Amino acid sequence: MTDVAVQVPETSRRLDAIDRKILMVLQEDASLSVAEIGDRVGLSSTPCWKRIQRLEADGVIIKRVALVDQNKIGLGISVFVSVESADHSDAWLKRFAEAVSAMPEVMEFYRMAGDVDYMLRVVVADMQAYDVFYKKLISAVPLKNVTSRFAMEKIKSVTALPIPAVVTA
């Protein structure tokens, strides 16, 4: 049996209410100027910029990106792929994780608890492209079962995390 490491968030300081406001603003629109962000959170530009830099240095802000509409670039199919494995060794997982992580169609990749071992969110242009992906997936490492679920309609999709309020002691 392997030891399970509990991941504890590591930040060099606690997030205060202003940090949380900055995070909410940036998640909504990271293209705003520092002055605009500062106006929205009640700071002048310099202290706002210092806080943003500190949030980046602490790893709270991982990166800033542009969100692209997958349909407008020809990636009209979203597939949720459940994977079961008969092999649960560290060596198998390393090979599987490396293979799946190298596949650009895989947008998200999780190790799960419950009746499936891994869950992938995959985007492709069409059924033929998914078939190519599927063949690549099943040839990467031995798998017990692969189940594909095709999304018919996206009802909700957000990227902004729900920032919890400051907990006072």
C-alpha positions in Angstrom: 0.0 0.0 0.0 1.3 3.4 -0.9 1.3 6.4 1.5 -1.1 9.1 0.4 0.3 12.6 0.7 -2.1 15.2 1.9 -1.7 18.4 -0.1 -1.9 21.5 2.1 -2.1 24.8 0.4 1.1 26.7 0.9 1.0 30.4 0.8 3.4 32.7 2.7 0.5 34.7 4.1 -3.2 34.6 4.5 -5.4 36.2 1.8 -7.2 39.2 3.1 -10.4 40.7 1.8 -8.6 42.9 -0.8 -6.6 40.0 -2.1 -9.8 38.1 -2.6 -11.4 41.0 -4.4 -8.3 41.2 -6.7 -8.7 37.5 -7.5 -12.4 37.9 -8.3 -11.7 40.9 -10.6 -8.8 39.1 -12.4 -10.8 35.9 -12.9 -13.5 38.0 -14.5 -11.2 40.0 -16.8 -7.4 39.7 -16.5 -6.9 42.2 -19.3 -7.8 45.1 -17.1 -5.1 47.6 -16.3 -3.7 47.7 -12.7 -5.3 51.1 -12.3 -8.7 49.7 -13.2 -8.3 46.7 -10.9 -7.2 49.1 -8.1 -10.2 51.2 -8.6 -12.5 48.2 -8.3 -10.9 47.0 -5.1 -10.2 50.4 -3.5 -6.4 50.6 -4.0 -4.1 52.9 -5.9 -2.0 51.3 -8.7 1.3 50.7 -6.8 -0.1 48.8 -3.8 -2.5 46.9 -6.2 0.4 45.9 -8.4 2.5 44.8 -5.4 -0.4 42.6 -4.2 -0.8 41.0 -7.7 2.9 40.4 -7.9 2.8 38.8 -4.4 -0.2 36.6 -5.4 1.8 35.4 -8.4 4.9 34.8 -6.4 2.9 32.8 -3.8 1.5 30.7 -6.6 -2.1 31.8 -6.0 -2.3 33.2 -9.5 -0.9 30.5 -11.7 -1.1 32.3 -15.0 -3.2 34.7 -17.1 -4.8 33.4 -20.3 -7.3 34.2 -23.0 -10.3 31.9 -23.1 -11.2 30.7 -26.6 -14.6 29.5 -27.8 -13.9 25.9 -28.8 -16.8 25.8 -31.3 -15.5 28.9 -33.2 -12.2 27.2 -33.8 -13.7 24.0 -35.0 -13.6 21.8 -31.9 -17.3 21.1 -31.6 -17.3 17.9 -29.6 -16.6 17.6 -25.9 -16.2 14.1 -24.5 -15.9 12.9 -20.9 -13.8 9.8 -20.9 -13.8 7.4 -17.9 -10.9 5.1 -17.6 -10.5 2.0 -15.5 -7.2 0.3 -15.0 -6.3 -3.2 -13.9 -2.8 -2.0 -13.0 -2.4 0.5 -10.1 1.4 0.5 -9.9 3.4 3.7 -9.7 5.2 2.7 -12.9 1.9 2.2 -14.8 0.5 5.5 -13.5 3.7 7.4 -14.5 3.5 6.0 -18.1 -0.2 6.7 -18.3 0.0 10.2 -16.9 2.9 11.1 -19.3 1.0 9.7 -22.3 -2.3 11.4 -21.5 -0.6 14.7 -20.6 1.1 14.8 -24.0 -2.3 14.5 -25.8 -3.4 18.1 -26.7 -7.0 17.0 -27.0 -7.1 16.3 -23.2 -8.2 19.5 -21.5 -8.5 18.1 -18.0 -7.2 14.9 -16.4 -8.1 13.6 -13.0 -7.4 10.6 -10.8 -10.7 9.7 -9.2 -12.1 8.0 -6.2 -15.1 5.7 -6.8 -16.0 3.3 -9.6 -13.6 4.8 -12.2 -9.9 5.4 -11.9 -9.4 8.4 -14.2 -11.6 11.0 -15.8 -10.6 13.0 -18.9 -12.3 16.0 -20.6 -11.4 15.8 -24.3 -12.2 18.3 -27.1 -12.1 17.3 -30.7 -13.4 18.5 -34.1 -15.7 15.5 -34.9 -16.3 11.8 -34.4 -13.4 10.9 -36.8 -11.0 13.0 -34.7 -12.3 11.3 -31.5 -11.7 7.9 -33.1 -8.1 8.9 -33.8 -7.7 10.1 -30.2 -9.4 6.9 -28.8 -7.0 4.7 -30.7 -4.0 6.7 -29.4 -5.4 6.5 -25.8 -5.9 2.7 -25.8 -2.6 2.0 -27.4 -0.6 4.1 -24.8 -0.8 1.6 -21.9 -3.0 -1.4 -21.0 -6.5 -0.3 -19.9 -9.3 -2.3 -18.3 -12.2 -0.2 -19.6 -12.7 3.1 -21.4 -16.2 4.7 -21.5 -16.9 7.8 -23.6 -19.7 10.2 -22.8 -20.5 12.8 -25.5 -21.8 16.2 -24.3 -24.8 17.3 -26.3 -25.1 20.8 -24.9 -23.0 22.9 -22.6 -25.3 24.3 -19.9 -22.8 26.0 -17.7 -19.0 26.5 -18.0 -17.1 28.9 -15.8 -13.4 29.4 -15.2 -13.7 31.7 -12.1 -13.4 29.9 -8.8 -15.8 30.9 -6.0 -13.4 32.8 -3.8 -14.4 32.1 -0.2 -14.9 35.1 2.1 -12.3 35.9 4.8 -12.7 33.7 7.8 -12.1 35.7 11.0 -10.9 33.9 14.1 
